[in-house]
Amino acid sequence: MSDQLIIFDTTLRDGEQSPGASMTKDEKVRIGLALERLNVDVIEAGFAAASPGDFDAIAAVASAVKNSRICSLARAVESDIEQAGAAIASAEAGRIHTFIATSPIHMQHKLRMQPDQVVERAVQAVNQARNLCDDVEFSCEDAGRSEIDFLARIIEAAIDAGARTINIPDTVGYAIPDAFAEMISQLLVKVPNADKAVFSVHCHNDLGLAVANSLAAVRAGARQVECTINGLGERAGNAALEEIVMAVRTRQDLFKIDSQINTQHIVPASRLVSSITGFPVQPNKAIVGANAFAHESGIHQDGVLKHRETYEIMAAEDVGWSTNKMVLGKHSGRNAFNTRMEELGHHFANKDDLDEAFAKFKDLADRKHEIFDEDLQSLISQVELSPQEERIRLLDLQVHCNLGKDPRHASVVLDVDGQRQVEMAEGDGPVDACFKAIEAIVQSKASLLLYSVNALTGGTDSQGEVTVRLEKAGRIVNGQGADPDIVVASALAYIKAVNLLNSNAKANPQETV
């Protein structure tokens, strides 16, 4: 049995399935490069058949990343597999990940297929994928609720057909650690050719057990874990990469294996994903939360000062917390700015892009005394739209509030398709009034699903980073804005979301692992 734990990151695929977490092609490339710096073994870059945009993003990640294997998901459908193969064609090392449901409830009600038909379809899919790529992974969707004998049967057939990784997903987050570990143990015994494949797990967090189930499976013999940065994913999310990696590395007395992850890049990767998706990391989140290594109790502080290991089981520096010390300001030069951006994982394609970003940095530095890494991440992570897509721009904003006086007023000036438009509105507060004024002009008729404000750093001059999530006709988008004035940030975020709604819609995958 291998002594290496393979880390399969699906932030760009399963993580993107979180409502509102869609990423642009350039953002996927940036995250892909951050995952490469982490030394992730396999990056699942997307679902090529989901949309032309997803196909292009996978191809872009495959071209940009050189040291990680690039994977595309595909249903056990001929056209899906063809597109997956084409999307990863430029990768230094590629993988096709094909799947079909194996639980009785999925086979009967979703697939409307008999077990024999499911096995036949699985074998056909693996054979086709194997002809396009020498690395094929096969997943049994909803394995957590599948019958063990049928799982053993279809896995044996998939391995015979050429699959070299077998994934056992707990698709609906139903599993309990002891029972899930027992399932993995039984499959390793029941499948005659199990020694010819790496067994993998992909756990969802519906019961808060994704990491626990994954670790239990590793102890039972699984040698690949599918996970995401910050535990991002649909519904309650996936197993968090940072928790899996650090649990295994910290408890080497129990796990006689380790991953190849460069843990000092964990925190920068976490911040990058958070800033791009608009999903803030909760302060008490393990490993990457702001309070993960904070000590307020006097007893704890005294113990840590005397000997760190009295209350810390790992060093903050080991996961990248030491990388946030650089502070830039209005006197900082272009070289210092560019160097720090490269350290944070952003490489400018050309001088014009650098000049544009540096100008934004200088503008922010004139309004904010100290610029921290969080400010820089936010500066770059705003979704860039083409001139054709950025139909609406904020020109001016004024709000009027008096304590105890109701209502509040907002006046906005927008550029809409080159035309200056002005509107005033009343609301329960300045942000509400601002949104109503904007909506009176743009007439998006979208529903506001989420309004979130996150202070990027400490201090009263901190930038407020606002996420606005809008929904219209089943399409969900995130708009982000950042500014020291949170009302301005809110307006920018709302306008960004409206512009995204007006841009080309992205199709959603029909099935997921």
GROMACS .gro file of N, CA and C in nm, residues 30 42 65 69 97 155 180 185 263 271 274 298 320 405 416 426 452 466 474 504:
model
   60
   30ARG      N    1  -0.575   3.165  -1.206
   30ARG     CA    2  -0.505   3.214  -1.087
   30ARG      C    3  -0.513   3.113  -0.973
   42VAL      N    4  -0.347   1.648  -0.814
   42VAL     CA    5  -0.445   1.650  -0.922
   42VAL      C    6  -0.537   1.769  -0.902
   65VAL      N    7  -0.078   2.543  -1.602
   65VAL     CA    8  -0.022   2.463  -1.492
   65VAL      C    9   0.067   2.353  -1.549
   69ARG      N   10  -0.136   1.742  -1.221
   69ARG     CA   11  -0.218   1.674  -1.321
   69ARG      C   12  -0.352   1.745  -1.332
   97HIS      N   13  -1.210   1.204  -1.554
   97HIS     CA   14  -1.281   1.154  -1.437
   97HIS      C   15  -1.427   1.131  -1.478
  155ILE      N   16  -1.694  -0.180  -0.968
  155ILE     CA   17  -1.555  -0.136  -0.953
  155ILE      C   18  -1.461  -0.236  -1.020
  180PHE      N   19  -1.822   0.430   0.713
  180PHE     CA   20  -1.756   0.461   0.586
  180PHE      C   21  -1.621   0.391   0.577
  185SER      N   22  -1.278  -0.067   0.366
  185SER     CA   23  -1.208  -0.192   0.400
  185SER      C   24  -1.268  -0.311   0.326
  263THR      N   25   0.276   2.324   0.268
  263THR     CA   26   0.175   2.382   0.357
  263THR      C   27   0.190   2.532   0.377
  271ARG      N   28  -0.702   3.262   0.113
  271ARG     CA   29  -0.744   3.400   0.094
  271ARG      C   30  -0.779   3.429  -0.051
  274SER      N   31  -1.118   3.276  -0.123
  274SER     CA   32  -1.221   3.353  -0.055
  274SER      C   33  -1.250   3.484  -0.127
  298GLY      N   34  -0.572   3.416   2.944
  298GLY     CA   35  -0.444   3.441   3.009
  298GLY      C   36  -0.365   3.315   3.033
  320GLY      N   37   0.147   2.919   0.655
  320GLY     CA   38   0.153   3.041   0.575
  320GLY      C   39   0.111   3.167   0.645
  405LYS      N   40  -3.405   6.014   1.186
  405LYS     CA   41  -3.487   6.065   1.076
  405LYS      C   42  -3.506   5.954   0.974
  416VAL      N   43  -2.488   5.417  -1.834
  416VAL     CA   44  -2.553   5.298  -1.887
  416VAL      C   45  -2.544   5.302  -2.039
  426GLU      N   46  -3.544   5.651  -0.170
  426GLU     CA   47  -3.548   5.645  -0.025
  426GLU      C   48  -3.539   5.501   0.018
  452SER      N   49  -2.337   4.078   0.194
  452SER     CA   50  -2.237   4.047   0.297
  452SER      C   51  -2.128   4.152   0.296
  466VAL      N   52  -1.762   4.401  -0.006
  466VAL     CA   53  -1.905   4.368  -0.009
  466VAL      C   54  -1.930   4.264  -0.118
  474GLY      N   55  -3.328   3.170  -1.243
  474GLY     CA   56  -3.247   3.053  -1.211
  474GLY      C   57  -3.098   3.076  -1.218
  504ASN      N   58  -2.305   3.678  -2.083
  504ASN     CA   59  -2.350   3.546  -2.129
  504ASN      C   60  -2.367   3.452  -2.012
   0.00000   0.00000   0.00000
